[in-house]
mmCIF file of C-alpha atoms and ligand atoms in Angstrom:
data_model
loop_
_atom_site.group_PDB
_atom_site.id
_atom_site.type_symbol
_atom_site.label_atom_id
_atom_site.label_comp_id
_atom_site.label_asym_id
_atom_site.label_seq_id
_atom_site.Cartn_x
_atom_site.Cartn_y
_atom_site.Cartn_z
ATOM 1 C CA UNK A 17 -17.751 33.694 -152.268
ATOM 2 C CA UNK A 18 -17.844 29.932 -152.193
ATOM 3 C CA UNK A 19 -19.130 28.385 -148.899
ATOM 4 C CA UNK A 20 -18.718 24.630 -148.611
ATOM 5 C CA UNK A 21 -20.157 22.283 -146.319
ATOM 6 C CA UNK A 22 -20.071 18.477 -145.670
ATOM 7 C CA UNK A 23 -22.500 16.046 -143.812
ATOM 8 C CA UNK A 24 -22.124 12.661 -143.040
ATOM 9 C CA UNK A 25 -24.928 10.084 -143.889
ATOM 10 C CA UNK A 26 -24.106 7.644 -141.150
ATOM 11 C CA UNK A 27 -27.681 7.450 -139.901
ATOM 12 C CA UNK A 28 -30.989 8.922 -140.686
ATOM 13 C CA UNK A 29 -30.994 13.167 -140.866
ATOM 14 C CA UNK A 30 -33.151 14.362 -137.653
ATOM 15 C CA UNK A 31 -34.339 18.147 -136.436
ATOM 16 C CA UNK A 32 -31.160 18.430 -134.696
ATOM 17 C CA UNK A 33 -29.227 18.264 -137.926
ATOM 18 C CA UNK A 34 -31.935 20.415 -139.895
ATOM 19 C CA UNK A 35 -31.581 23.750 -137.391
ATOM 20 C CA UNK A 36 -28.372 23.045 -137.091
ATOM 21 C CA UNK A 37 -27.281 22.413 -140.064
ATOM 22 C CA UNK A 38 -28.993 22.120 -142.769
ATOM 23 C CA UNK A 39 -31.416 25.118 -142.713
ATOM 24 C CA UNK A 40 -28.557 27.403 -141.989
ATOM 25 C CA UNK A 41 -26.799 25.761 -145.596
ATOM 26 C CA UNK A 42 -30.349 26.217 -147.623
ATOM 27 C CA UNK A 43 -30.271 29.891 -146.322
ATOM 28 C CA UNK A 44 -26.522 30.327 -147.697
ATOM 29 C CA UNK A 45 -27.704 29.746 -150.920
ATOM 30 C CA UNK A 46 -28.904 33.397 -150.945
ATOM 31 C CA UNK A 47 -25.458 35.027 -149.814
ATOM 32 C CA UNK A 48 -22.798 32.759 -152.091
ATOM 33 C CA UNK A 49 -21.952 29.807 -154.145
ATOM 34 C CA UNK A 50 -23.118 26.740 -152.058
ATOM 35 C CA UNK A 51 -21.139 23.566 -152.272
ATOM 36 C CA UNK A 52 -22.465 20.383 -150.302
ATOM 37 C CA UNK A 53 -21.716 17.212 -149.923
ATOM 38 C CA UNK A 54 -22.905 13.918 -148.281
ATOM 39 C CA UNK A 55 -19.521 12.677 -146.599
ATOM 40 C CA UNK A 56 -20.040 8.727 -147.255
ATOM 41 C CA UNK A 57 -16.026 7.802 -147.343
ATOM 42 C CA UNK A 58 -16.086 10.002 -143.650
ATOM 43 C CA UNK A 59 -18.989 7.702 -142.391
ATOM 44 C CA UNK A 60 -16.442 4.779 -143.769
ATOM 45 C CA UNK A 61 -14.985 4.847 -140.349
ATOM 46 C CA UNK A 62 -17.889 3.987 -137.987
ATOM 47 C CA UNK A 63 -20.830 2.264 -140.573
ATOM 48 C CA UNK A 64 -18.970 -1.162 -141.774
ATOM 49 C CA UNK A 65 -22.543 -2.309 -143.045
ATOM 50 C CA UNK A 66 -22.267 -1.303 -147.247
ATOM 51 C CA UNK A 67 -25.885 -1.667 -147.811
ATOM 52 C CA UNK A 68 -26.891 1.083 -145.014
ATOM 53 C CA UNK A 69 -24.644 3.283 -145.824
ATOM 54 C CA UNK A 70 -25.426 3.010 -149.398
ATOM 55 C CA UNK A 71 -28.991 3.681 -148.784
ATOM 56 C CA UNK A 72 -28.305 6.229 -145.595
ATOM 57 C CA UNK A 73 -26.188 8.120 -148.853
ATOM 58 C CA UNK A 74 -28.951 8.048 -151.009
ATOM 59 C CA UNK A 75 -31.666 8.948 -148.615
ATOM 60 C CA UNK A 76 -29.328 12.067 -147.453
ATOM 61 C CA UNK A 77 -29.595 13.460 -150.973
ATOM 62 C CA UNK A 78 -33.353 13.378 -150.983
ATOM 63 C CA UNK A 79 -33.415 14.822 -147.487
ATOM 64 C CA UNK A 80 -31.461 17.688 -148.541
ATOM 65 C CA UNK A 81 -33.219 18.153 -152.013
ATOM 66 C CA UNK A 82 -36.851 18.314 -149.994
ATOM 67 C CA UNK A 83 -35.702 20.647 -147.408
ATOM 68 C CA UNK A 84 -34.962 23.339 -150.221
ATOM 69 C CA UNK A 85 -31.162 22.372 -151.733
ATOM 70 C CA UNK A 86 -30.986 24.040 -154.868
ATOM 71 C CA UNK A 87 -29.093 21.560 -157.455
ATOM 72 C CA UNK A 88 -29.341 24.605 -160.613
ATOM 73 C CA UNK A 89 -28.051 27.451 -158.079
ATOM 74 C CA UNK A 90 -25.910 25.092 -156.019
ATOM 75 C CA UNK A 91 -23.083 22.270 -156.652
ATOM 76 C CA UNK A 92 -24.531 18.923 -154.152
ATOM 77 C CA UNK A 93 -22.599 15.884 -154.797
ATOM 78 C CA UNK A 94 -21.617 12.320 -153.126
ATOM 79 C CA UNK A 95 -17.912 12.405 -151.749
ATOM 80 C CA UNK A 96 -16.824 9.194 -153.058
ATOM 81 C CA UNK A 97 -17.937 10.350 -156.370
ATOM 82 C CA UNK A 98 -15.328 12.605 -156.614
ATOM 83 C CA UNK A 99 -12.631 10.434 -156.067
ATOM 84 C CA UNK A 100 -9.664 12.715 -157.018
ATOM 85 C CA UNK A 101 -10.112 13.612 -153.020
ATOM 86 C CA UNK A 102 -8.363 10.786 -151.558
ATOM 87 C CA UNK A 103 -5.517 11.744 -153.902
ATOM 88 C CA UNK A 104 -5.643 15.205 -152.607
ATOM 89 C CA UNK A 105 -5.715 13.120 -149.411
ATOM 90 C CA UNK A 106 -2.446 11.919 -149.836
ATOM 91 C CA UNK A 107 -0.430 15.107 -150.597
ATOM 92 C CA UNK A 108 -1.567 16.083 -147.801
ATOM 93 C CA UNK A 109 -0.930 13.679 -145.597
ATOM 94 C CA UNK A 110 2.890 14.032 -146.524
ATOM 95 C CA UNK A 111 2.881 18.109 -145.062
ATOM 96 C CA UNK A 112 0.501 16.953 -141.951
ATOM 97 C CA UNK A 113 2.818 17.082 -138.841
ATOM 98 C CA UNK A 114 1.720 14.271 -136.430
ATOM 99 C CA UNK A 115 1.798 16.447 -133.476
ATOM 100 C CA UNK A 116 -1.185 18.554 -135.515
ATOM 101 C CA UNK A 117 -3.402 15.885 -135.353
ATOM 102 C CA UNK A 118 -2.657 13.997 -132.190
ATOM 103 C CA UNK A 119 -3.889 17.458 -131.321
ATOM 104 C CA UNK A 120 -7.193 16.690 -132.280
ATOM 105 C CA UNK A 121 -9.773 15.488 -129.985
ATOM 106 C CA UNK A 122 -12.462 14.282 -132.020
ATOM 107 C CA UNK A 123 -10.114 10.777 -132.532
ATOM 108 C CA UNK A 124 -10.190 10.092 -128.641
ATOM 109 C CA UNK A 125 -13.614 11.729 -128.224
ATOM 110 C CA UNK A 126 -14.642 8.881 -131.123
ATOM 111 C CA UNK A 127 -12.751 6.148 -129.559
ATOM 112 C CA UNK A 128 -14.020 6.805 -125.762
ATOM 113 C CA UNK A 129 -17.772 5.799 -127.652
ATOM 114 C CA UNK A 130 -16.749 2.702 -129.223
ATOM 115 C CA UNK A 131 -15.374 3.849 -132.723
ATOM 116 C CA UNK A 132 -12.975 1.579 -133.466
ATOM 117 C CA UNK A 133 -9.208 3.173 -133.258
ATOM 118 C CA UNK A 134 -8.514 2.473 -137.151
ATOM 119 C CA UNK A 135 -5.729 4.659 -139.329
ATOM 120 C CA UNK A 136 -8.542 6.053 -141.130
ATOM 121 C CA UNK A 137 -10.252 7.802 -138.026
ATOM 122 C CA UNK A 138 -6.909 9.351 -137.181
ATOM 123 C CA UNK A 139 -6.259 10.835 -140.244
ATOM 124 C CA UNK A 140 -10.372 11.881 -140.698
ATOM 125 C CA UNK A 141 -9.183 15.580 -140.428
ATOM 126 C CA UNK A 142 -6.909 14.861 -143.945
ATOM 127 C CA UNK A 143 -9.871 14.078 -146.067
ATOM 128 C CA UNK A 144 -11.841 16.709 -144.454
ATOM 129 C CA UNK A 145 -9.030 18.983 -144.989
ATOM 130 C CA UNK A 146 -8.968 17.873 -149.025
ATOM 131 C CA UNK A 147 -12.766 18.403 -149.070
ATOM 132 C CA UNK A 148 -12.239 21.781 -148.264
ATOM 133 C CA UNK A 149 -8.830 22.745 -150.155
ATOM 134 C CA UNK A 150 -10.200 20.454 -153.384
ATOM 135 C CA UNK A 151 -12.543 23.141 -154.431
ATOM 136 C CA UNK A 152 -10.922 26.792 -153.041
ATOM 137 C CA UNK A 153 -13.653 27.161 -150.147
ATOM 138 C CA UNK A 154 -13.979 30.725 -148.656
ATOM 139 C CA UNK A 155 -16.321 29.816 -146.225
ATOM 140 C CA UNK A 156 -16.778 26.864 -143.893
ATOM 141 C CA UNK A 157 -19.571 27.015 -141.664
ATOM 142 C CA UNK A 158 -19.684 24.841 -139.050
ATOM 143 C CA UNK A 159 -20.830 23.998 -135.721
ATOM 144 C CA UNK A 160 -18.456 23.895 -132.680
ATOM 145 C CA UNK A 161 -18.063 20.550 -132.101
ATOM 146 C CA UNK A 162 -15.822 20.617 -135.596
ATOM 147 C CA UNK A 163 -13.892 24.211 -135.518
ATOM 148 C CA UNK A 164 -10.546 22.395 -134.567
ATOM 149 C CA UNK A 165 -10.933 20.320 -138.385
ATOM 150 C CA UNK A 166 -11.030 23.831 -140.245
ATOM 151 C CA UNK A 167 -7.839 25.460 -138.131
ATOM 152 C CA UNK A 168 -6.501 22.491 -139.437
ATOM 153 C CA UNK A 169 -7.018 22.554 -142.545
ATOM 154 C CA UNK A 170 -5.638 26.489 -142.557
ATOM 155 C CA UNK A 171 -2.569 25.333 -140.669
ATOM 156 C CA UNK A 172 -1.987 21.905 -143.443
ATOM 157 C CA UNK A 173 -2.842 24.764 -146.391
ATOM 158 C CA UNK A 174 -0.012 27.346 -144.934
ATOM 159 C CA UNK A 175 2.556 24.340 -144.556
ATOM 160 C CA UNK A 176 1.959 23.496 -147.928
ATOM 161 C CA UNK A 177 1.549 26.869 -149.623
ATOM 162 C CA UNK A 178 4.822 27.559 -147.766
ATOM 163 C CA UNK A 179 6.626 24.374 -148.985
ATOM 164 C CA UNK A 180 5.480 24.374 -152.585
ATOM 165 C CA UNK A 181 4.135 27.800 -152.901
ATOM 166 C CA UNK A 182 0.694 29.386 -153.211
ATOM 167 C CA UNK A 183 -1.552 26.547 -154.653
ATOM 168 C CA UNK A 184 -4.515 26.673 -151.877
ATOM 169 C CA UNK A 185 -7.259 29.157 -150.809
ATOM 170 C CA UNK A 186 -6.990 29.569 -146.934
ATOM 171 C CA UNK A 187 -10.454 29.009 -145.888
ATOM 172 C CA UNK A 188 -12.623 30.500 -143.378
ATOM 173 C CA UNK A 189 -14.489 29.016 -140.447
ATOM 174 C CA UNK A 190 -17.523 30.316 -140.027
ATOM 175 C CA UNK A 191 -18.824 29.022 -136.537
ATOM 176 C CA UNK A 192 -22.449 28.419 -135.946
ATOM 177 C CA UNK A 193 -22.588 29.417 -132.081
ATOM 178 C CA UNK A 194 -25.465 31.193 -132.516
ATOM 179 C CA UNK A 195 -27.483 28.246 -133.137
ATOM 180 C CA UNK A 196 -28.707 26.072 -130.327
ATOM 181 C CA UNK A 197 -28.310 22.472 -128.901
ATOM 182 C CA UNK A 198 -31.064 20.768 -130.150
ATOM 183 C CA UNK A 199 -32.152 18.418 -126.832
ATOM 184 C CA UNK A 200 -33.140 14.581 -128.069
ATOM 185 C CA UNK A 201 -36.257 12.712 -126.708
ATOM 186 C CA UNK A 202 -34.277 11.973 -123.301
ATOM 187 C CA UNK A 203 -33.255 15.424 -122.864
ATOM 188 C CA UNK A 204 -29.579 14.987 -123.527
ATOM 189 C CA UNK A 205 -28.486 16.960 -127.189
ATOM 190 C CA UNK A 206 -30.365 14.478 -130.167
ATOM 191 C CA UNK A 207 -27.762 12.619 -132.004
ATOM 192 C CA UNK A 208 -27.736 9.815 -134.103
ATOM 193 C CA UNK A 209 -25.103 8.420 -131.282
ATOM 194 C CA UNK A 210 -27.885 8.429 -128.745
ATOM 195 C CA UNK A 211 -30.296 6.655 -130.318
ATOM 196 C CA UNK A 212 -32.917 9.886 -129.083
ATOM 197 C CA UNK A 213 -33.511 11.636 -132.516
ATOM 198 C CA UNK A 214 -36.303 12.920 -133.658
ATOM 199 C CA UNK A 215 -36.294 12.959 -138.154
ATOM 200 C CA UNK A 216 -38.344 14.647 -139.718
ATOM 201 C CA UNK A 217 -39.266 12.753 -142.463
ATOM 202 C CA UNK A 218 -40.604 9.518 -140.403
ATOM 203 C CA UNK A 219 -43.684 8.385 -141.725
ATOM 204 C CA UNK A 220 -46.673 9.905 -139.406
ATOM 205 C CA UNK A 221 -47.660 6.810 -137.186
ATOM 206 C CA UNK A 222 -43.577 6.722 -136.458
ATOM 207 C CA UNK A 223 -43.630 10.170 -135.388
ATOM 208 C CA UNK A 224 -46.042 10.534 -133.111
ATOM 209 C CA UNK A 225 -45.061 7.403 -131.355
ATOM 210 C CA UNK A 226 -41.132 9.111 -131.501
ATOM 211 C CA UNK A 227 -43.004 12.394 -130.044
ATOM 212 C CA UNK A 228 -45.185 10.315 -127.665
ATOM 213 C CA UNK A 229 -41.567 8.611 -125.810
ATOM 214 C CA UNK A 230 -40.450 11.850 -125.541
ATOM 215 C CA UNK A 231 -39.308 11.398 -121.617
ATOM 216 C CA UNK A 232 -40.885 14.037 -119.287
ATOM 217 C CA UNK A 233 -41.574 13.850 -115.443
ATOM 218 C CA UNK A 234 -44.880 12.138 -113.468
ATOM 219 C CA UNK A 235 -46.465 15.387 -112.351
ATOM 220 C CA UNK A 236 -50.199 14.443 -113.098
ATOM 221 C CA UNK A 237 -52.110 16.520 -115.763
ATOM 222 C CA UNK A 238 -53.920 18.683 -113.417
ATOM 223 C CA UNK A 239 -50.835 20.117 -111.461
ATOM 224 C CA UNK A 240 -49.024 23.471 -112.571
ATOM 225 C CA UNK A 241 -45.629 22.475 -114.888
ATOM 226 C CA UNK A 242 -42.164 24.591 -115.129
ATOM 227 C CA UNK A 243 -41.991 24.964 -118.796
ATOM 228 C CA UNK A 244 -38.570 26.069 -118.471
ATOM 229 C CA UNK A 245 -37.580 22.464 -117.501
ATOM 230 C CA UNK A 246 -38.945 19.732 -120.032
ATOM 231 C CA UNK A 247 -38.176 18.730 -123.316
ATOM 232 C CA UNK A 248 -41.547 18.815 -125.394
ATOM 233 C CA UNK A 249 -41.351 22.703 -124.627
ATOM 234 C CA UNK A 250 -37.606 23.077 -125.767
ATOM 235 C CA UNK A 251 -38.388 20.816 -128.868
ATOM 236 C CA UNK A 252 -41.628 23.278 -129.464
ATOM 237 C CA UNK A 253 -40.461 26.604 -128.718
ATOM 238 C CA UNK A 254 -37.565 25.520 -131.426
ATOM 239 C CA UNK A 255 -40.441 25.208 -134.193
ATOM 240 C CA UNK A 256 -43.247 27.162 -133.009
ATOM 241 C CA UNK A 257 -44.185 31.172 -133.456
ATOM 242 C CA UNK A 258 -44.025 33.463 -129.950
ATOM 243 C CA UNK A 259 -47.445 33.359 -129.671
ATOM 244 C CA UNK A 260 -47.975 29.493 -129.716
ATOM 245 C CA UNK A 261 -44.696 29.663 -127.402
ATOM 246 C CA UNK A 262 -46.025 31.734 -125.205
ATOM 247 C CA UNK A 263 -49.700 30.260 -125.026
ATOM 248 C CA UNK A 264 -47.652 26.569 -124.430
ATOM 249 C CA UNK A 265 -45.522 27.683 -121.516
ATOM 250 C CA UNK A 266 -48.966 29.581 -120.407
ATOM 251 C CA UNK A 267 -50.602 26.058 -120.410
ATOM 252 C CA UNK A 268 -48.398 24.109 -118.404
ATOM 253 C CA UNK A 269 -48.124 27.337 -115.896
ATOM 254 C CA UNK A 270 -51.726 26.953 -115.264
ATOM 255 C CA UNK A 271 -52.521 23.154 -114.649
ATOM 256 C CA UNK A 272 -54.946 20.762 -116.196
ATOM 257 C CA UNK A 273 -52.791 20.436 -119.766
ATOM 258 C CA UNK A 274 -50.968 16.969 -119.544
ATOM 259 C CA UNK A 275 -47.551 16.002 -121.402
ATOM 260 C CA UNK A 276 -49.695 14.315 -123.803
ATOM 261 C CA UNK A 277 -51.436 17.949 -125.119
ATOM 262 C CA UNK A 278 -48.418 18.719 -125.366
ATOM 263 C CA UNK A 279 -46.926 16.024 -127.073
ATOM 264 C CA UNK A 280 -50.055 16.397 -129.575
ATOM 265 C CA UNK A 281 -49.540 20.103 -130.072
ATOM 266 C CA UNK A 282 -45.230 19.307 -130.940
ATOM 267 C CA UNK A 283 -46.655 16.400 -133.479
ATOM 268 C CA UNK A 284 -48.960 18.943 -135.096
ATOM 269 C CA UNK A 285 -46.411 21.966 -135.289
ATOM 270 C CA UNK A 286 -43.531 19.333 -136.598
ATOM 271 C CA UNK A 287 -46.028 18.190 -139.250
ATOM 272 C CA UNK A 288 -47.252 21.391 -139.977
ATOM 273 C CA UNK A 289 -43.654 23.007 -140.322
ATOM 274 C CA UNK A 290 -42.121 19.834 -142.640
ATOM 275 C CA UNK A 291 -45.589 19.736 -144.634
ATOM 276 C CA UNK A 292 -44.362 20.877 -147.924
ATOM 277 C CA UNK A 293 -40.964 19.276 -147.265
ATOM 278 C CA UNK A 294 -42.709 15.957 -146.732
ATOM 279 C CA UNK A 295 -44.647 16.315 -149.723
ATOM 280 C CA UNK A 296 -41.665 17.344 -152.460
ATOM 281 C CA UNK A 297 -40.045 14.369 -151.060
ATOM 282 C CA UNK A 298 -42.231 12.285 -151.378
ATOM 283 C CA UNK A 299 -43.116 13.111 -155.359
ATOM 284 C CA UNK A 300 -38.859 13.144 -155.697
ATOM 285 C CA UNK A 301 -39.000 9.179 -153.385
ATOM 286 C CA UNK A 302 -40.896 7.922 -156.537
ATOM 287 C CA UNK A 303 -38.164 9.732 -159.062
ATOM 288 C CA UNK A 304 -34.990 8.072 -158.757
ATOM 289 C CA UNK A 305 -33.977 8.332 -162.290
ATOM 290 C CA UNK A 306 -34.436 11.707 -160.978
ATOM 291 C CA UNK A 307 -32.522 11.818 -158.318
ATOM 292 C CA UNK A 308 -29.675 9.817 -159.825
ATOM 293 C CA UNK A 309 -29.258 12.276 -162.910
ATOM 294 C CA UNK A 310 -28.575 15.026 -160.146
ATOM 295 C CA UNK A 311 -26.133 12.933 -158.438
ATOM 296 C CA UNK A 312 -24.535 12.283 -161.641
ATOM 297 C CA UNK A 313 -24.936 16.033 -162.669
ATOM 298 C CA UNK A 314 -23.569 16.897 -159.142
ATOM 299 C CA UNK A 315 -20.025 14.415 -159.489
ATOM 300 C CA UNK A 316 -19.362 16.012 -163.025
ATOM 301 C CA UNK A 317 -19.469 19.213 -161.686
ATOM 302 C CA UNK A 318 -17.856 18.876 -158.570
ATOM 303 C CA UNK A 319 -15.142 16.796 -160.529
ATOM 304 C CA UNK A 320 -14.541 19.465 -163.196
ATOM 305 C CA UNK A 321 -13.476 22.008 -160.259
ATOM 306 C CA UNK A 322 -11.370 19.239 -158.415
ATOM 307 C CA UNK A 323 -9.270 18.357 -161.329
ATOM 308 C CA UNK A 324 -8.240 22.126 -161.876
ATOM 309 C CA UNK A 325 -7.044 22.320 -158.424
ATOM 310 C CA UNK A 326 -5.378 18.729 -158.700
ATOM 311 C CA UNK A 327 -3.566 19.664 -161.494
ATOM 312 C CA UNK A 328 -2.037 23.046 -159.617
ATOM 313 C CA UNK A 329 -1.131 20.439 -156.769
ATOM 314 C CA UNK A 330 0.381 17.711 -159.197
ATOM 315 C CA UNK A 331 2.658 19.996 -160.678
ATOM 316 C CA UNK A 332 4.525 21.784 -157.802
ATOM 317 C CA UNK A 333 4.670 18.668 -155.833
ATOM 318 C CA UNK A 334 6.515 17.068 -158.830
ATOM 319 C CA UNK A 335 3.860 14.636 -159.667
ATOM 320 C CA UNK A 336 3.204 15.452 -163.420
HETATM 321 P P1 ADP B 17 -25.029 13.307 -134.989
HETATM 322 O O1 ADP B 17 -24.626 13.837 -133.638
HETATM 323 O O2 ADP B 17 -26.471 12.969 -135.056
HETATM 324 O O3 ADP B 17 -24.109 12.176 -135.432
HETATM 325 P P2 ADP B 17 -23.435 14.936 -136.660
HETATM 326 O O4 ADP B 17 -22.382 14.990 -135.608
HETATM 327 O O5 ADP B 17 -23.188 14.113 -137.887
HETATM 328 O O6 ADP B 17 -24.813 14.482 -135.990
HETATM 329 O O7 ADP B 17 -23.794 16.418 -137.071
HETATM 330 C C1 ADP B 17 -24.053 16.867 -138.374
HETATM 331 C C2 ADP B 17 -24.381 18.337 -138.295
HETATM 332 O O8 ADP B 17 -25.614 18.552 -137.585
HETATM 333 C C3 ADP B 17 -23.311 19.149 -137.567
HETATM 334 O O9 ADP B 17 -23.109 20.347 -138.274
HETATM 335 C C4 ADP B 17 -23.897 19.438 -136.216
HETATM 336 O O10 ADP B 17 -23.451 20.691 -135.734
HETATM 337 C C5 ADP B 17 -25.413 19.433 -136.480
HETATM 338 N N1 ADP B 17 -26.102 18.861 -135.308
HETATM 339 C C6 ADP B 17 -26.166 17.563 -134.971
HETATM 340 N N2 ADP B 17 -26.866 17.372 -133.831
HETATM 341 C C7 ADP B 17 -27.256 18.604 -133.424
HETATM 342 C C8 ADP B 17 -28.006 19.084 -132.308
HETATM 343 N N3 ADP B 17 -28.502 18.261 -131.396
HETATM 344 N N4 ADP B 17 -28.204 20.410 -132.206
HETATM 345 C C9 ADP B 17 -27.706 21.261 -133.146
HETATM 346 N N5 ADP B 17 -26.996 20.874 -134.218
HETATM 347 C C10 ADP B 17 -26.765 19.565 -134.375
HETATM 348 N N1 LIG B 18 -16.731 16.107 -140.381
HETATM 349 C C1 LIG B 18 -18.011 16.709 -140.644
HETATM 350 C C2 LIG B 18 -19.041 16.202 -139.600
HETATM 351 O O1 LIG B 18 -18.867 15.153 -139.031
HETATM 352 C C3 LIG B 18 -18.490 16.377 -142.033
HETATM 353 C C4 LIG B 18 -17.542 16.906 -143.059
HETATM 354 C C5 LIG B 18 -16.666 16.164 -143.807
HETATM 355 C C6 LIG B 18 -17.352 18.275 -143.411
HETATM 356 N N2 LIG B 18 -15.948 17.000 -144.614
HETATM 357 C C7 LIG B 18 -16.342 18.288 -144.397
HETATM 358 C C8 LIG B 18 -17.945 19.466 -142.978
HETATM 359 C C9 LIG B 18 -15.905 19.495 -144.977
HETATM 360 C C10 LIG B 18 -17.504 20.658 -143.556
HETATM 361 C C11 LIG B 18 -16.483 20.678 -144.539
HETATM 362 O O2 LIG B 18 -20.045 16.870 -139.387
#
């Protein structure tokens, strides 16, 4: 069973992109075959500045390497890399109806927050559908927000399977609902888009003062505190064992424990949980002969698979 997954590097990874995302991938490693990649030609359609993206690219790898991304038991790779997908991109583009993905509403959703309306964020499904198709995914697990790209991608592989005959794997959504909305530090859900994320790998002074902004309300330290209704204890109980849960929500029940003990306790228990994460990547920060051998590793690999299923797709569409 192959299970692939994409992220896109257009900002800095955070906690709400580690639970839900990226822990969920480093745990598929023990069920299938994982494939990942960083998305860096998706992020071409809302980061215009070459030298941030280039780095947010490079910084994604080590992110994922740190948090437990396998590179001998699984395939991780750099989109662009592989550039046999925006050829993939192509023949697809000549079965996609319109009407499939005027459909979609991640374009308008993108456009209502300042995106700018380019060709390239219309077709976004396209390439997302040739990252899947290019390597015969089973599995694609994903959160809700991007269910709509893999029915997509089935309906693009059955109109071309049915004009040029089996050539594609039908893949299989796998959605995460299980997995919860990760709140930012103004309570709203943390996304790079917000500018209220909370990453994991900041260096410690950064952290606590990211932890410290965290916006709460005025009720003075001694006074009693609904736990059920501020955004340190979300964050916390995300992280934190049922005991130190419970013992938390006991503390703010009983008055006399401030936002700032609590604050304190979430920058201990976010240290704490990241601490050997933080240190492997810190040893792999310093090895970037190492970390460019897996990349290169990672695009031979991935481009080895990608040319076998290119070459089914060249010949029935009359290409070769
Ligand atoms: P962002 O909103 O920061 O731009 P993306 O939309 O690129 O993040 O999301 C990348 C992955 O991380 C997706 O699979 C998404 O489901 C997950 N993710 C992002 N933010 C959250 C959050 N606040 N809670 C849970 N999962 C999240
Ligand atoms: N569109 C996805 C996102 O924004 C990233 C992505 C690109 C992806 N290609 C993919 C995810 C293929 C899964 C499979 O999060």
């Amino acid at each position: 069973m192959r299970i692939l997954s994409g992220i896109q590097p257009s900002g800095r990874l955070h906690i709400g992109n580690y639970l839900g995302m990226i822990r969920p991938m480093v745990e598929s490693q023990q069920r299938g075959e994982l494939f990942c990649f960083i998305a860096n030609m998706h992020s071409l359609t809302s980061v215009t500045d070459s030298a941030l993206l280039r780095s947010n690219t490079d910084e994604a790898i080590i992110d994922l390497l740190a948090l437990g991304i396998d590179p001998e038991k699984s395939l991780l790779w750099v989109q662009s890399d592989v550039p046999e997908v925006a050829e993939l991109t192509w023949y697809l583009n000549c079965v996609t109806p319109m009407g499939l993905l005027q459909r979609c509403h991640s374009y308008k959703d993108k456009v209502a927050k300042g995106i700018p309306a380019s060709s390239g964020l219309f077709t976004y499904p396209v390439l997302m559908a040739a990252d899947i198709l290019m390597y015969d995914s089973n599995i694609v697990p994903v959160g809700k927000d991007q269910k709509q790209h893999v029915e997509v991608t089935r309906d693009i592989a059955i109109k071309f399977n049915t004009q040029y005959g089996d050539t594609f794997v039908l893949p299989e959504p796998e959605i995460r609902d299980d997995i919860a909305v990760i709140p930012g530090i103004d309570g709203q859900k943390m996304s790079k888009s917000y500018d209220n994320t909370i990453e994991m790998f900041l260096p410690q002074k950064q952290l606590r003062k990211k932890i410290m902004s965290i916006v709460t309300d005025s009720t003075p330290v001694e006074e009693p505190k609904d736990p059920d209704n501020n955004n340190v204890y979300a964050i916390y109980k995300l992280f934190a064992a049922a005991e130190e849960t419970a013992a938390m929500a006991e503390n703010y029940r009983k008055g006399g424990y401030g936002y700032g003990d609590a604050k304190k306790a979430l920058y201990e228990l976010l240290l704490d949980h990241f601490a050997e994460a933080r240190k492997k990547r810190e040893e792999l920060e310093s090895d970037l002969g190492f970390i460019r051998e897996i990349r290169g590793k990672g695009a031979d690999k991935a481009r080895a698979v990608a040319a076998g299923v290119l070459d089914r797709v060249r010949k029935v569409t009359g290409m070769s």
